[in-house]
Short mmCIF file of C-alpha atoms in Angstrom, two decimals:
data_model
loop_
_atom_site.label_atom_id
_atom_site.label_comp_id
_atom_site.label_asym_id
_atom_site.label_seq_id
_atom_site.Cartn_x
_atom_site.Cartn_y
_atom_site.Cartn_z
CA MET A 1 82.09 120.83 224.44
CA SER A 2 82.79 117.26 223.61
CA ILE A 3 85.90 115.45 224.72
CA PHE A 4 86.02 113.64 221.43
CA LYS A 5 86.75 115.76 218.40
CA HIS A 6 85.65 114.45 215.06
CA ARG A 7 88.70 114.00 212.91
CA LYS A 8 88.30 114.33 209.16
CA ASP A 9 90.32 111.85 207.04
CA THR A 10 92.83 113.67 204.86
CA GLY A 11 94.05 110.75 202.65
CA PHE A 12 93.32 110.08 198.97
CA SER A 13 90.27 108.18 197.89
CA VAL A 14 90.45 105.26 195.46
CA VAL A 15 88.64 107.35 192.82
CA GLU A 16 91.20 110.16 193.13
CA MET A 17 94.07 107.66 192.75
CA LEU A 18 92.46 106.11 189.66
CA VAL A 19 92.05 109.54 188.05
CA VAL A 20 95.73 110.39 188.66
CA ILE A 21 96.89 107.00 187.31
CA THR A 22 94.72 107.38 184.20
CA ILE A 23 96.00 110.89 183.43
CA THR A 24 99.63 109.81 184.01
CA THR A 25 99.20 106.80 181.71
CA MET A 26 97.69 108.94 178.96
CA LEU A 27 100.50 111.48 179.17
CA ALA A 28 103.15 108.74 179.11
CA THR A 29 101.51 107.18 176.04
CA PHE A 30 101.58 110.49 174.15
CA VAL A 31 105.24 111.03 175.06
CA ILE A 32 106.23 107.52 173.94
CA ILE A 33 104.36 107.85 170.63
CA GLY A 34 105.95 111.25 169.99
CA PHE A 35 109.42 109.92 170.77
CA SER A 36 108.88 106.90 168.52
CA LYS A 37 107.89 109.11 165.57
CA PHE A 38 110.84 111.44 166.18
CA ASN A 39 113.30 108.54 166.46
CA ALA A 40 112.05 106.95 163.21
CA SER A 41 112.26 110.26 161.38
CA GLN A 42 115.80 110.87 162.63
CA SER A 43 116.90 107.39 161.54
CA VAL A 44 115.58 107.90 158.02
CA ASN A 45 117.13 111.38 157.79
CA LYS A 46 120.51 110.08 158.93
CA ASP A 47 120.62 107.22 156.43
CA ALA A 48 119.32 109.45 153.61
CA GLY A 49 122.22 111.79 154.31
CA ARG A 50 124.62 108.84 154.17
CA VAL A 51 123.20 107.73 150.80
CA VAL A 52 123.50 111.23 149.28
CA SER A 53 127.03 111.54 150.68
CA LEU A 54 128.16 108.22 149.23
CA LEU A 55 126.66 109.05 145.83
CA GLY A 56 128.57 112.34 145.90
CA GLN A 57 131.76 110.52 146.87
CA ALA A 58 131.43 108.05 143.97
CA ARG A 59 130.77 110.88 141.54
CA SER A 60 133.74 112.83 142.88
CA LEU A 61 136.05 109.81 142.58
CA THR A 62 134.93 109.33 138.98
CA LEU A 63 135.41 113.01 138.10
CA SER A 64 138.89 113.02 139.63
CA SER A 65 139.69 109.87 137.58
CA LYS A 66 141.08 108.10 140.63
CA ASN A 67 142.88 104.99 139.38
CA ASN A 68 141.69 106.00 135.90
CA SER A 69 138.32 104.39 136.63
CA GLN A 70 134.62 104.96 137.02
CA TYR A 71 132.87 104.46 140.34
CA GLY A 72 129.35 103.57 141.29
CA ILE A 73 127.01 102.57 144.09
CA HIS A 74 125.17 99.25 144.34
CA PHE A 75 122.03 99.30 146.49
CA ALA A 76 121.23 96.04 148.28
CA SER A 77 118.91 95.16 151.12
CA GLY A 78 120.21 96.92 154.22
CA GLU A 79 123.43 98.18 152.63
CA MET A 80 125.02 100.17 149.86
CA VAL A 81 128.32 99.32 148.22
CA LEU A 82 130.82 101.73 146.67
CA PHE A 83 132.47 99.90 143.77
CA LYS A 84 135.14 100.61 141.19
CA GLY A 85 134.50 100.04 137.49
CA ASN A 86 131.52 100.29 135.19
CA SER A 87 129.63 97.38 136.79
CA TYR A 88 129.20 95.90 140.24
CA SER A 89 131.01 92.68 141.12
CA GLU A 90 130.18 91.21 144.53
CA SER A 91 133.55 89.44 144.76
CA ASP A 92 135.70 92.56 144.21
CA ASP A 93 138.03 93.11 147.19
CA GLU A 94 137.99 96.89 146.68
CA ASN A 95 134.25 97.21 147.33
CA VAL A 96 133.36 99.35 150.33
CA SER A 97 130.15 98.21 152.02
CA ILE A 98 128.14 100.65 154.14
CA LEU A 99 125.43 99.15 156.36
CA LEU A 100 122.17 101.00 156.83
CA ASN A 101 119.85 100.91 159.81
CA PRO A 102 118.39 97.37 159.77
CA HIS A 103 114.86 98.72 160.32
CA ILE A 104 114.96 100.91 157.22
CA SER A 105 113.84 99.55 153.88
CA LEU A 106 115.57 100.84 150.77
CA ALA A 107 113.75 100.81 147.42
CA PRO A 108 115.63 102.02 144.33
CA SER A 109 113.53 103.05 141.35
CA LEU A 110 116.08 103.74 138.65
CA ASN A 111 115.28 104.33 134.97
CA ASP A 112 117.05 101.13 133.89
CA GLY A 113 115.30 99.04 136.55
CA GLY A 114 118.61 98.10 138.17
CA ARG A 115 120.15 98.61 141.59
CA ASP A 116 123.38 100.34 140.50
CA VAL A 117 124.27 103.97 139.84
CA VAL A 118 127.48 104.38 137.82
CA PHE A 119 129.02 107.76 137.00
CA GLN A 120 130.64 108.68 133.68
CA LYS A 121 134.21 109.91 133.41
CA LEU A 122 134.75 113.60 132.62
CA SER A 123 131.10 114.65 132.98
CA GLY A 124 130.00 112.92 136.21
CA LYS A 125 126.66 112.19 134.57
CA THR A 126 124.78 108.93 135.02
CA ASN A 127 122.46 106.89 132.87
CA ASP A 128 121.04 105.38 136.07
CA TRP A 129 118.96 108.34 137.26
CA GLY A 130 115.82 107.95 139.31
CA THR A 131 114.86 107.78 142.97
CA ILE A 132 115.82 105.86 146.07
CA THR A 133 113.15 105.66 148.76
CA LEU A 134 114.12 105.02 152.36
CA SER A 135 111.31 104.23 154.78
CA ILE A 136 110.79 102.94 158.27
CA ARG A 137 107.50 101.70 159.70
CA THR A 138 106.80 101.71 163.40
CA SER A 139 103.67 100.58 165.17
CA THR A 140 102.39 104.17 165.18
CA SER A 141 103.74 105.77 162.00
CA THR A 142 105.76 105.57 158.81
CA SER A 143 108.65 107.87 158.02
CA GLU A 144 109.92 108.19 154.47
CA LYS A 145 112.63 110.05 152.58
CA VAL A 146 113.07 110.14 148.80
CA ILE A 147 116.48 110.75 147.23
CA THR A 148 116.44 111.96 143.64
CA ILE A 149 119.38 111.20 141.37
CA PHE A 150 119.43 113.46 138.34
CA ASN A 151 120.89 112.63 134.93
CA SER A 152 123.65 115.14 135.75
CA GLY A 153 124.77 112.76 138.55
CA VAL A 154 123.76 115.16 141.30
CA ALA A 155 121.72 113.62 144.12
CA GLU A 156 119.47 115.40 146.60
CA SER A 157 117.13 114.42 149.38
CA ASN A 158 113.60 115.83 149.78
#
């Protein structure tokens, strides 16, 4: 029997460490991409809900004849504005501006080619029907939501 016992090294080799680092990096990348897509989708869904809600509020105010007036929504870059009257005036003190997520682009496609939706007294209908598309582009994906405004004045999100 030998006085010296051969000891086997029990540490990790460089190759084993590289394999673990590679697998960890790949998993982290997939998680980050998945989170990015989810976050973009949630942002678009949230702002689409806000647009539909504000359209409903303007229609409701018109139907209730608040201040004996019509109400409408003006869509601008990065915001929407609730206004009183049959046309939008930027200088009106009663306008209520709602900011959207700055990363979301808003593209109205209304039948009259404008950026305003105005509701009619008594019926709640609108001559400004069409769609509003909200979209956000990330480095890995694009998330989009289309809001349809019907001639009846009712708005819904896809």
